[in-house]
Coordinates of C-alpha atoms in Angstrom, one line a residue:
Chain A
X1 CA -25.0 50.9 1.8
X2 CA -21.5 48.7 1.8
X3 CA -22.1 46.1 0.2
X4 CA -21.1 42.7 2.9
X5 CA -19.9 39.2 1.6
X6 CA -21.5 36.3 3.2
X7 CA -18.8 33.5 3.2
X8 CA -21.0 29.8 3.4
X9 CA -19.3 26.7 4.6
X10 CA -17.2 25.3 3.5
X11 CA -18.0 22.5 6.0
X12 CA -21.4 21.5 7.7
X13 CA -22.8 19.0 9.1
X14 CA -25.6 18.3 7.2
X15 CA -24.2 18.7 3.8
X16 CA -23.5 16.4 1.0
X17 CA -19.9 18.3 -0.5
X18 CA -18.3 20.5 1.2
X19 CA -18.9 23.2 -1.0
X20 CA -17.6 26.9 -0.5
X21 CA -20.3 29.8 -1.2
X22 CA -19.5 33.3 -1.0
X23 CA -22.5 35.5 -1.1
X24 CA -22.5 39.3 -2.1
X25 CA -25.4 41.2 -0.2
X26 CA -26.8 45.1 -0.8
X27 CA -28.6 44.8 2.3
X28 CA -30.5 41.9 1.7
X29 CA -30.2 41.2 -1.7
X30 CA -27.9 38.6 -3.0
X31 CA -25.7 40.5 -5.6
X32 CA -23.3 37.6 -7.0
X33 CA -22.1 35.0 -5.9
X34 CA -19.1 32.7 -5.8
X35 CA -18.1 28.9 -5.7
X36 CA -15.1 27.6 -4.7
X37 CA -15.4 23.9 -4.7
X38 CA -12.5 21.1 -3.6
X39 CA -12.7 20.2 -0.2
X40 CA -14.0 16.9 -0.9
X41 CA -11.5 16.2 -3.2
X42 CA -9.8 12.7 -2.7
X43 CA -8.3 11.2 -5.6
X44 CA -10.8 9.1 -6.6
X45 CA -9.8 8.9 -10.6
X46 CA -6.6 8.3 -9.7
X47 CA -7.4 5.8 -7.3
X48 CA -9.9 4.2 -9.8
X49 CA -6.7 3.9 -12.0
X50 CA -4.6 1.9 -9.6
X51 CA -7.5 -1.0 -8.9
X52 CA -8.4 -3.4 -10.9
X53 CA -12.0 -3.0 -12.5
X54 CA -13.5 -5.1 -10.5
X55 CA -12.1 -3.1 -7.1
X56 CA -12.8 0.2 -9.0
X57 CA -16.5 -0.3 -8.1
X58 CA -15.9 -0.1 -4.3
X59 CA -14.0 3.2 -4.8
X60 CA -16.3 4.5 -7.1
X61 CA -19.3 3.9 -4.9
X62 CA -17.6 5.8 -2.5
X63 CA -17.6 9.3 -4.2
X64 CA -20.7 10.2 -2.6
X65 CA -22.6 7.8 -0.3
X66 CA -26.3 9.2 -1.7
X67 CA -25.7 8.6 -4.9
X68 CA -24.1 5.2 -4.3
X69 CA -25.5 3.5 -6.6
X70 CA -25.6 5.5 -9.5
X71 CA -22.0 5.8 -9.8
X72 CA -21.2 2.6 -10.1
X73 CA -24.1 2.1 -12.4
X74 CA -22.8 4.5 -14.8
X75 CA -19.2 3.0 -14.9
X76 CA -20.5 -0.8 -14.9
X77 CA -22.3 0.4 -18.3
X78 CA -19.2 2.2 -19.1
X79 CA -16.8 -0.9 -19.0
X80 CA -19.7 -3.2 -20.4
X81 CA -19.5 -0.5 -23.4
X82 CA -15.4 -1.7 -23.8
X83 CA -16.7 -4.9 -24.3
X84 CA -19.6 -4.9 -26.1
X85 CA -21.8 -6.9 -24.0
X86 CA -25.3 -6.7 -22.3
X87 CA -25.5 -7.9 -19.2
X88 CA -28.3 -10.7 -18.3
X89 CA -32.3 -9.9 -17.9
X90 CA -32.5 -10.6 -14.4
X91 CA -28.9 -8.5 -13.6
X92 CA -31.0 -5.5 -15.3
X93 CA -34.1 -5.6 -13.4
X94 CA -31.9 -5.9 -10.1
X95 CA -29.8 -3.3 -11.0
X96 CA -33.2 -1.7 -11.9
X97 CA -34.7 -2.2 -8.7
X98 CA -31.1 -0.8 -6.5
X99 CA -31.1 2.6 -8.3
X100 CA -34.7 3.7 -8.0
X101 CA -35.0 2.4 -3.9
X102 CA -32.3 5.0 -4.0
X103 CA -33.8 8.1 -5.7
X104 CA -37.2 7.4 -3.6
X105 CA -34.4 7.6 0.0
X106 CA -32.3 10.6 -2.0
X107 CA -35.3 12.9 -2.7
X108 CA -36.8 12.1 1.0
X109 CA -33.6 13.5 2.2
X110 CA -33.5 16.4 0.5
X111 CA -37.4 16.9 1.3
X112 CA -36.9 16.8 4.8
X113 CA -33.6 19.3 4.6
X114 CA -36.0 21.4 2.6
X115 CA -38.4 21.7 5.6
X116 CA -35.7 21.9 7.7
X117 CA -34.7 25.2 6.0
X118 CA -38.2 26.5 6.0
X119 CA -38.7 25.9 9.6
X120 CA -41.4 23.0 9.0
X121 CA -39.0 20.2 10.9
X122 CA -42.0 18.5 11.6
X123 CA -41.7 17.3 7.8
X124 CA -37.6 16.9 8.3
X125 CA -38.6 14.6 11.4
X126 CA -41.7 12.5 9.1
X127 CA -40.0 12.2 6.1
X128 CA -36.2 10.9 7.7
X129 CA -38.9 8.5 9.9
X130 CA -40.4 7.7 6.2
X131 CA -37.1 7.0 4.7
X132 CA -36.2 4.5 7.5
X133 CA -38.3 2.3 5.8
X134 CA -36.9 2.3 2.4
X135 CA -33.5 2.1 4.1
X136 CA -35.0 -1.1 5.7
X137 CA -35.9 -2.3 2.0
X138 CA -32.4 -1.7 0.8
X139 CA -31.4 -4.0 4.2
X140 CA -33.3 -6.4 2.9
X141 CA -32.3 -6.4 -1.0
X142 CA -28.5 -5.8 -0.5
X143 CA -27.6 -6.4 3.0
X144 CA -26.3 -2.9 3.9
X145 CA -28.9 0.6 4.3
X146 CA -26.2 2.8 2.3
X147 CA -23.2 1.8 -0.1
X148 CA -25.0 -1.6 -1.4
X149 CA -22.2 -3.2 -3.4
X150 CA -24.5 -4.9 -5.9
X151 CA -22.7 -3.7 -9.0
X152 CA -19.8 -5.2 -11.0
X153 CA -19.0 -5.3 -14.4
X154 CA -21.4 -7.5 -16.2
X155 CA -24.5 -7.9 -13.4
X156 CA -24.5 -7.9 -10.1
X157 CA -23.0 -9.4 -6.8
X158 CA -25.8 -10.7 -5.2
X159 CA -29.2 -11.9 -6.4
X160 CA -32.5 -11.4 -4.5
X161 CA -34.3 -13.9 -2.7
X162 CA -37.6 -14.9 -3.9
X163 CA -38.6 -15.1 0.0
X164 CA -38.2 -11.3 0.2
X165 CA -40.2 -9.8 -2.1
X166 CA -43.4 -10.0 -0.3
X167 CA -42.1 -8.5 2.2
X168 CA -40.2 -5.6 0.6
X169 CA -43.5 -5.2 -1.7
X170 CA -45.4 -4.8 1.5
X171 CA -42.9 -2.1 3.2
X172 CA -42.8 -0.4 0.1
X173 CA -46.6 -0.2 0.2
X174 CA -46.5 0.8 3.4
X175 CA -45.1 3.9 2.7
X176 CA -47.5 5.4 0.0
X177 CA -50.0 6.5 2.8
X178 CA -47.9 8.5 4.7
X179 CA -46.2 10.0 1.6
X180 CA -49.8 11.2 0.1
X181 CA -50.6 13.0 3.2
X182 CA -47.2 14.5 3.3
X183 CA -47.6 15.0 -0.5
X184 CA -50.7 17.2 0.2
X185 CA -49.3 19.1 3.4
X186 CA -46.8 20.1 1.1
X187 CA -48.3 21.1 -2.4
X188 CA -51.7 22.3 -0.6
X189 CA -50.2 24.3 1.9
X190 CA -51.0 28.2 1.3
X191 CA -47.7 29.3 3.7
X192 CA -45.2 26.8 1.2
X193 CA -47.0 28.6 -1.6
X194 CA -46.6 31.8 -0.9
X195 CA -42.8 30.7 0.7
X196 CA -41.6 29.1 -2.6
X197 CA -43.8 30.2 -5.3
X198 CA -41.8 32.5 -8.0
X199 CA -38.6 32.5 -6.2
X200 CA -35.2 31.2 -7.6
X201 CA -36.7 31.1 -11.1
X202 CA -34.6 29.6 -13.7
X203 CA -36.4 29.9 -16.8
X204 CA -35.9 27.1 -19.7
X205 CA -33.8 28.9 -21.7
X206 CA -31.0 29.1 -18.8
X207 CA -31.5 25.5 -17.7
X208 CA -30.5 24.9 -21.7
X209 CA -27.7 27.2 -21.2
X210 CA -26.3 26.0 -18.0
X211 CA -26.9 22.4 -18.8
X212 CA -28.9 21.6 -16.0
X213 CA -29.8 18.1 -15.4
X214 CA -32.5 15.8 -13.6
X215 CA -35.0 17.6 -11.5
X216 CA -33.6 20.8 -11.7
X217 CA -34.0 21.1 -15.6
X218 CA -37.5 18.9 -15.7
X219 CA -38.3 21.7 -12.8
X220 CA -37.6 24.0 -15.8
X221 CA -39.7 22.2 -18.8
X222 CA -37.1 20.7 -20.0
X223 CA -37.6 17.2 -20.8
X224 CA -34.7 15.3 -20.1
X225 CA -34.3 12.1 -18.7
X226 CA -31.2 9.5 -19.3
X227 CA -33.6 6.9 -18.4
X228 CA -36.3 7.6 -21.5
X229 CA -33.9 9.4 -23.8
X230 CA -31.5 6.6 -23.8
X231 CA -33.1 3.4 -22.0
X232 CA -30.8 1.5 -19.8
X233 CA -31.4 -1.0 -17.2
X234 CA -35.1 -2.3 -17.2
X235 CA -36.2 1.0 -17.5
X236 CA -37.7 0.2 -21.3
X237 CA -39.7 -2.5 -19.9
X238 CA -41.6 -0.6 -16.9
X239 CA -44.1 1.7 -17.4
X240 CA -43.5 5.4 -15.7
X241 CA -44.0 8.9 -16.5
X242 CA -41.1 10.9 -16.8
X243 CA -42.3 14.3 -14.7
X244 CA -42.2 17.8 -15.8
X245 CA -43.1 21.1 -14.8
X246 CA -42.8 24.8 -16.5
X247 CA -42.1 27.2 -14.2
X248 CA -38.6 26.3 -12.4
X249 CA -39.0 28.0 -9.1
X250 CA -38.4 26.2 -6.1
X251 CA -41.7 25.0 -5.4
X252 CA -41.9 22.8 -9.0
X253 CA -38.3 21.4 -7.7
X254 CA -40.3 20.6 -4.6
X255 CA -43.2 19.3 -6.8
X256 CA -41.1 17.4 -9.5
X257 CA -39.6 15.4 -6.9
X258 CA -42.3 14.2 -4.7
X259 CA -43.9 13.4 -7.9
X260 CA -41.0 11.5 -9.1
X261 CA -41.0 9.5 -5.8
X262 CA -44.4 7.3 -7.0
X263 CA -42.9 7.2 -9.7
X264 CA -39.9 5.6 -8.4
X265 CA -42.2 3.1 -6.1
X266 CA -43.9 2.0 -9.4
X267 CA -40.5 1.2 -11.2
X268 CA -39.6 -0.6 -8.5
X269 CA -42.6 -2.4 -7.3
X270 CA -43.1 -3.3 -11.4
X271 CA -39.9 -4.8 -11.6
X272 CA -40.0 -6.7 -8.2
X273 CA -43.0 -8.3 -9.8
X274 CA -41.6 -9.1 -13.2
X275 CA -37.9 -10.7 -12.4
X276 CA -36.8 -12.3 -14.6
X277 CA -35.3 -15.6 -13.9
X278 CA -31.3 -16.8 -15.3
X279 CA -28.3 -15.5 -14.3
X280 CA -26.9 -12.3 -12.9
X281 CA -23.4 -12.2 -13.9
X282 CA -21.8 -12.7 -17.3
X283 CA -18.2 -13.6 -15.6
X284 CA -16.0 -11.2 -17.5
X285 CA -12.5 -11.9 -17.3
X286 CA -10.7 -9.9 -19.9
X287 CA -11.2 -6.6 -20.6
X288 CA -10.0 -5.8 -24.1
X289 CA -8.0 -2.8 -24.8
X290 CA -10.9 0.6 -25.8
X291 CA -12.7 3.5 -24.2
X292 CA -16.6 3.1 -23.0
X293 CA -18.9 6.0 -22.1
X294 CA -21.6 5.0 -19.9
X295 CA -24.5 7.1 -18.1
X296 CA -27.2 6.8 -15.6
X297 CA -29.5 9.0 -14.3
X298 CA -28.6 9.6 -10.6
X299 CA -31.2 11.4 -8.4
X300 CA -30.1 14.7 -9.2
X301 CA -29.6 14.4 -12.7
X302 CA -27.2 12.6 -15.0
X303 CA -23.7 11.1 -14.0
X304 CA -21.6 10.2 -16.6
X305 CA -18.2 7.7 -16.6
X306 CA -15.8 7.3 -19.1
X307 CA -13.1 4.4 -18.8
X308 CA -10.7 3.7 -21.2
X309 CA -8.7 0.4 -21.0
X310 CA -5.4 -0.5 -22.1
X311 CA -5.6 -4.2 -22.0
X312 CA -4.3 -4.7 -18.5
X313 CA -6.4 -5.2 -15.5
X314 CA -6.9 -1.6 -14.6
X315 CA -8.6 1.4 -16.0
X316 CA -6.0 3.1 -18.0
X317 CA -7.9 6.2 -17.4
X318 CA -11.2 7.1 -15.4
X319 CA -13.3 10.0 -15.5
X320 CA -16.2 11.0 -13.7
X321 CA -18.8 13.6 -14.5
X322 CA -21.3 14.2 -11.6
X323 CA -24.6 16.2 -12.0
X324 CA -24.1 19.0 -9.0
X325 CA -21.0 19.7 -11.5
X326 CA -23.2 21.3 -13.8
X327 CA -26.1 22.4 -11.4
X328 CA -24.1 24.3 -9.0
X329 CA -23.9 27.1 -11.7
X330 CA -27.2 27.6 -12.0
X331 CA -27.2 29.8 -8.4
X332 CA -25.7 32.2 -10.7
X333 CA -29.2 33.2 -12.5
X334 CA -31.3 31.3 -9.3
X335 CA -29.6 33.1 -6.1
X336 CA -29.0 36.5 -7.5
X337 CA -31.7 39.4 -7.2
X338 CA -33.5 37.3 -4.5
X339 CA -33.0 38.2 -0.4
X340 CA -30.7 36.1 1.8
X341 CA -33.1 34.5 3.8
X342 CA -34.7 32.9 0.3
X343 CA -31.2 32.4 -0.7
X344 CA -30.9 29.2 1.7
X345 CA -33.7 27.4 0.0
X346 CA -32.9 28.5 -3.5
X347 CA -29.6 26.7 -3.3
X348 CA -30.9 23.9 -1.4
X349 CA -33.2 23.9 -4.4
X350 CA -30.5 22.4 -6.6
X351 CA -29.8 19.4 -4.6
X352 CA -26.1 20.1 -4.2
X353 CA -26.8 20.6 -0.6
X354 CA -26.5 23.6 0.7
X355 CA -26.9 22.8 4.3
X356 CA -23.2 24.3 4.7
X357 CA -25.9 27.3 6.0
X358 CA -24.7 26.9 9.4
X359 CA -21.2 27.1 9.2
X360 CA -21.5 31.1 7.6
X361 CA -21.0 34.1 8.9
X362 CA -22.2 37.7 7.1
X363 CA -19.5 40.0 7.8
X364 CA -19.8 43.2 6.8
X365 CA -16.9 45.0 4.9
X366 CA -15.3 46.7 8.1
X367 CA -15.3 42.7 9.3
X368 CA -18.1 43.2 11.5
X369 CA -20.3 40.1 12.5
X370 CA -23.7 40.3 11.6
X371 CA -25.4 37.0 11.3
X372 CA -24.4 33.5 10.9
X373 CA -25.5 30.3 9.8
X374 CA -27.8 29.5 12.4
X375 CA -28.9 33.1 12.3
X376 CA -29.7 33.1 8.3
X377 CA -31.6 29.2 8.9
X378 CA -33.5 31.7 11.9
X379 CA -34.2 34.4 9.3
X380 CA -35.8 32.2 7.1
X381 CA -37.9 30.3 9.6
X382 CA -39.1 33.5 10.9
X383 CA -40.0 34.5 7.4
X384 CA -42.4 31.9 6.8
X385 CA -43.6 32.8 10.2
X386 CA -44.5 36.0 9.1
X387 CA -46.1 35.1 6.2
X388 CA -48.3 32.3 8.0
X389 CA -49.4 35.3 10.3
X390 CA -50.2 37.5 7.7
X391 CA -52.3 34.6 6.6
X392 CA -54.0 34.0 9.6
X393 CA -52.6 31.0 10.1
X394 CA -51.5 29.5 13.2
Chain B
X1 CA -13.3 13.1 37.8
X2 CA -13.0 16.9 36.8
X3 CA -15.8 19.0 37.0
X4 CA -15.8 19.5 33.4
X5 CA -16.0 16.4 32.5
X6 CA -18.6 15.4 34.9
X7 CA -21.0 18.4 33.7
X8 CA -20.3 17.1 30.3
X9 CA -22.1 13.7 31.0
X10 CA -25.8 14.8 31.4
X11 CA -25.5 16.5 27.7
X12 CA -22.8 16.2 25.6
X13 CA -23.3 18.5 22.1
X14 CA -21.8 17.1 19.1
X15 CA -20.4 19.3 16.3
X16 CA -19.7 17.1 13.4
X17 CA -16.9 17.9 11.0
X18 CA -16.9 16.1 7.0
X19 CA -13.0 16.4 6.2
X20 CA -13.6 14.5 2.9
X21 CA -16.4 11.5 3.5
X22 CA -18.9 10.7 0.9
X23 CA -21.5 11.7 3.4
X24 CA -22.9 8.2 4.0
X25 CA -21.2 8.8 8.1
X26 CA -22.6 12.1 8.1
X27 CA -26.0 10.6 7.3
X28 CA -26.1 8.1 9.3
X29 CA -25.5 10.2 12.3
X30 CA -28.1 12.9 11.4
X31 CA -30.1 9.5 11.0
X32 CA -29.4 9.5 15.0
X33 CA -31.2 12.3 15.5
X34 CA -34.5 11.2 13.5
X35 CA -37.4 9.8 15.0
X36 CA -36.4 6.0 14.9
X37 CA -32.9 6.4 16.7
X38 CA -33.4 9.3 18.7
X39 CA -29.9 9.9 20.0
X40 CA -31.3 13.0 22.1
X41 CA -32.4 10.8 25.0
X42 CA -28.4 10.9 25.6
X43 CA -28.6 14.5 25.7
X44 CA -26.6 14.8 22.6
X45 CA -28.1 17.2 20.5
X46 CA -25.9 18.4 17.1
X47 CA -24.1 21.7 17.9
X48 CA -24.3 24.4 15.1
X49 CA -20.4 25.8 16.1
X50 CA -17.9 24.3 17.8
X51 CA -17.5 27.0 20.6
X52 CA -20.7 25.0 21.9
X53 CA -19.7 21.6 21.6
X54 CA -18.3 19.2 23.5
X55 CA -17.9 16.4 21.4
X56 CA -16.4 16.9 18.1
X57 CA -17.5 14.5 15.6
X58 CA -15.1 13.5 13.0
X59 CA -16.2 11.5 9.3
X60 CA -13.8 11.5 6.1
X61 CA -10.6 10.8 5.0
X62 CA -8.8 14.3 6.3
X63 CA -7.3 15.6 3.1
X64 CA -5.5 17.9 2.5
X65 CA -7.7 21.3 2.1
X66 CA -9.7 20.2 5.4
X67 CA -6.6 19.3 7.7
X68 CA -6.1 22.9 8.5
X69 CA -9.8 23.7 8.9
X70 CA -10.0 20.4 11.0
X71 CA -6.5 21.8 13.0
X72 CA -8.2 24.8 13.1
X73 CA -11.2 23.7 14.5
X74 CA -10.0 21.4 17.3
X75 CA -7.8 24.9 19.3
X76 CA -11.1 27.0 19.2
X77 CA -12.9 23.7 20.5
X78 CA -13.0 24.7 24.2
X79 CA -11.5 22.0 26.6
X80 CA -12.4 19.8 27.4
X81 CA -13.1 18.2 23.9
X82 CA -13.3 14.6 23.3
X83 CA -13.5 13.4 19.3
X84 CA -14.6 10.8 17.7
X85 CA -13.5 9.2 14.9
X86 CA -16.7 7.7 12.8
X87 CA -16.5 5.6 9.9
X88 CA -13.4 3.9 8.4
X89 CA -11.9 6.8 6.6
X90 CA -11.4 8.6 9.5
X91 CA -9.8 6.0 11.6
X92 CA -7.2 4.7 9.0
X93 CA -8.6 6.4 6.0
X94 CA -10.4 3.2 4.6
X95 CA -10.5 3.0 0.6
X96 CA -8.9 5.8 0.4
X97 CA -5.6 5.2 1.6
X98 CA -3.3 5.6 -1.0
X99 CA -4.5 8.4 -2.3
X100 CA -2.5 11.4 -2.8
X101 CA -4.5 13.9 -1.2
X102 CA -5.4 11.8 2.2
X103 CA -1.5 12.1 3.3
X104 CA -2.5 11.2 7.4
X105 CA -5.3 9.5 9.2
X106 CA -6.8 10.9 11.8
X107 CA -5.6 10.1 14.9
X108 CA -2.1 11.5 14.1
X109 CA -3.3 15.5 13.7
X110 CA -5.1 15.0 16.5
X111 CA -5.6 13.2 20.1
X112 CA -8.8 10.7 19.6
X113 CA -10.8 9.3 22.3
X114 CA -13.2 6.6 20.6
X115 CA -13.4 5.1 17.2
X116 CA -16.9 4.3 15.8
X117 CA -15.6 1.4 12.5
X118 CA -18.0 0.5 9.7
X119 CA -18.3 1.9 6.1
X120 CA -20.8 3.7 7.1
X121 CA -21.3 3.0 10.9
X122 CA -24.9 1.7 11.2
X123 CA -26.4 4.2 13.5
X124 CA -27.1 1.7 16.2
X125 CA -23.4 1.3 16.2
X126 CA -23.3 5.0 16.9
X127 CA -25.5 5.1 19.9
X128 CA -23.5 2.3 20.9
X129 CA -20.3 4.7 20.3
X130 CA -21.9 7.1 22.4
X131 CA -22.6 5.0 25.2
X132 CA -19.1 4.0 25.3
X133 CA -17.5 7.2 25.5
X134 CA -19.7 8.4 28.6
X135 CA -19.0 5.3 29.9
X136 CA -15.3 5.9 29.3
X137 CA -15.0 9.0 30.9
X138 CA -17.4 8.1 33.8
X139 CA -14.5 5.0 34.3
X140 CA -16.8 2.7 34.5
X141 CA -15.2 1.2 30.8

């Protein structure tokens, strides 16, 4: 059989970058694939390089509003690092406190695309209801549900009020219930087992190779986390588990970051409970001339800044390394051998967000229309269909 | 008012177009569509192509790469198509103004009938978006 090429994206509504797939079938297995990547592109180090480092923040917030917090995180530690300073107690556990409300509302997300792609948008429906919640938190802490401007070099822009965190203990609180029963729809659930088990494997050795990072690699056994390999933040002075799982198909991705999600609401809940009292800003006003590195550990893996300053009031240069830079390639060993229909949820799997789905067409090589997006998003819907009948399950 | 238009009212289908956000706009207005804000009482309900649509909903700064996809986009869109411009990128391109690769805001490649501002639009100042543009094209606004 001609073998087609399935062109994905590169824009969608529901996706995080615009990201440009191009699929090779033999009938319905994926043969290679293809990423073209650039549609997102905006000038952001260049623009980093005309503000001052204080405006930089704003901008670099800005490069993707999920991961808004971690960006900034990473180059706040990355111009501290110029100067040689450690921003004050209560500045950490704030910072703290920002970056793990936003894994818990980033992995919700992506859990309820997940069943979105599986056909199961009861969870997409619960879980984007669930993350209202933590959305409402961040109201509370920052004043704003997404891009929460709390970060400049040297602590933070806003402190929180003692008066709120009753009140954001108490929501938080609130939504452990509902995520335990959605925890065990999920992991118990025979059709999601038989759906995700074993598919889109990427073994250890390949997460090594590709340099995979956050839950993709812990997915894979391998044990890496910015946040226990090199503390930053308050992260030293909580207690949480860093989780890991062996097998690296798509349902330990799953797994690893439900998991990950108490463990968030622990971090966060531990350092709402232990602030720390003093000050939240150091006041920096010069920025001597040197590089910095700095690194946090965003919700799909590590993002990593480096500034260098030449003694002026702006960045002389800026440089951003985001995780889905070095996850994407793992689709390479994940995608290929497996059909299309698995192939939505095996990229989705990363986290880069694949949701481009709806925007492709499979053509085959005479440029004949066969399916596209919506029809691939059908196909895998009906597949776990079939399987829950084979099951006996209605 | 055209028969088009007035068929339009009852359900209006978004298609939603990222030329360059950082996804906070596109979020937000899949946020719509979730439980809490439920945006389909409107009738809106997010288009998967834009040969369905009606409503073409536009986030992100227009660079570049997407300005011909976005061109593209808006002569399949069958008329009448009425687009909004969500977020602050896409109305004057925000932050993101002098960069390089953002070279025009929106509303100069292409005609556009409402602007939702905010950085990102809350999604109650979505609906509110919403309401507005049937009201505009009702002429009751």
């Amino acid at each position: 059989m001609a073998k087609s090429v399935i062109p994905i994206g590169p824009y969608h509504p529901l996706q995080e970058e615009p990201e440009f797939f191009t699929l090779t079938v033999d009938g319905e297995t994926v043969v290679d694939i293809d990423i073209q990547i650039g549609y997102n592109h905006r000038g952001i180090e260049k623009l980093s390089e005309r503000k001052t480092f204080d405006q930089s923040t704003f901008v670099i917030e800005r490069i993707c509003g999920i991961c808004s917090t971690n960006h900034p995180f990473a180059y706040t530690r990355a111009v501290e690092d110029i100067i040689q300073v450690e921003v004050p107690e209560r500045a950490k556990y704030i910072r703290t406190i920002i970056a793990e409300g936003e894994r818990i509302h980033s992995h919700l997300l992506w859990l309820g695309l997940a069943g979105h792609f599986l056909g199961y948008n009861t969870v997409y429906m619960w879980v984007w209801k669930l993350r209202e919640e933590i959305l409402d938190v961040m109201e509370i802490l920052s004043g704003n549900r997404n891009s929460y401007a709390m970060f400049k070099p040297g602590g933070v822009r806003r402190d929180i009020n003692a008066e709120d965190i009753p009140l954001v203990i108490k929501k938080i609180d609130s939504i452990i219930p509902t995520l335990t029963r959605l925890k065990k729809a999920i992991i118990d659930d025979p059709v999601l087992h038989a759906r995700l088990k074993g598919i889109g494997i990427l073994t250890k050795q390949e997460a090594i190779d590709y340099c995979a990072l956050g839950p993709t690699s812990r997915a894979s056994g391998v044990a890496r986390d910015v946040r226990k390999d090199a503390p930053y933040g308050a992260y030293d002075r909580v207690e949480w588990d860093m989780i890991v799982t062996e097998n690296g198909d798509v349902f330990d991705k799953v797994v690893v970051r439900i998991l990950e999600m108490y463990e968030s609401i622990k971090i966060v809940k531990t350092c709402l409970q232990n602030l720390p009292d003093g000050e939240i800003d150091l006041n920096i006003k010069d920025i001597p001339p040197g590089e910095g590195i700095g690194a946090a550990e965003a919700p799909r893996g590590e993002t990593f800044h480096y500034v260098r300053s030449d003694g002026t009031n702006r960045p002389a240069r800026h440089k951003v390394r985001a995780p889905t830079f070095m996850n994407l390639p793992t689709c390479k060993t994940t995608v290929i051998g497996e059909t299309v229909s698995d192939a939505t949820i095996i990229l989705a799997g990363v986290d880069p967000c694949y949701c481009c789905t709806e925007r492709m067409a499979v053509r085959s090589i005479k440029g004949k229309k066969l399916y596209n997006g919506q029809d691939l998003i059908r196909l895998s819907q009906e597949k776990t269909e079939t399987i829950k009948k084979k099951m006996g399950i209605k | 008012m055209k028969l088009t238009l007035r068929a339009l009212l009852k359900s209006p289908w978004v298609f939603h177009l990222s030329t360059g956000s950082c996804n906070n706009c596109d979020i937000e207005i899949l946020d719509c569509l979730t439980p809490r804000f439920d945006i389909e009482r409107f009738g809106m309900l997010l288009a998967p192509s834009i040969k369905h649509a009606d409503i073409l909903l536009v986030t992100g700064s227009c660079n570049r790469k997407s300005v011909i996809r976005l061109k593209r986009l808006y002569e399949q869109a069958p008329k009448p198509c009425l687009v909004v411009a969500i977020g602050e990128c896409s109305m004057s391109r925000g932050i993101f103004i002098h960069s390089y690769n953002c070279p025009l805001p929106l509303d100069k490649i292409i005609p556009v009938d409402a602007y939702i501002p905010g950085c990102p639009p809350k999604p109650e100042a979505i609906i509110s978006g919403a309401v507005k543009l049937i009201q505009k094209i009702k002429g009751t606004l």
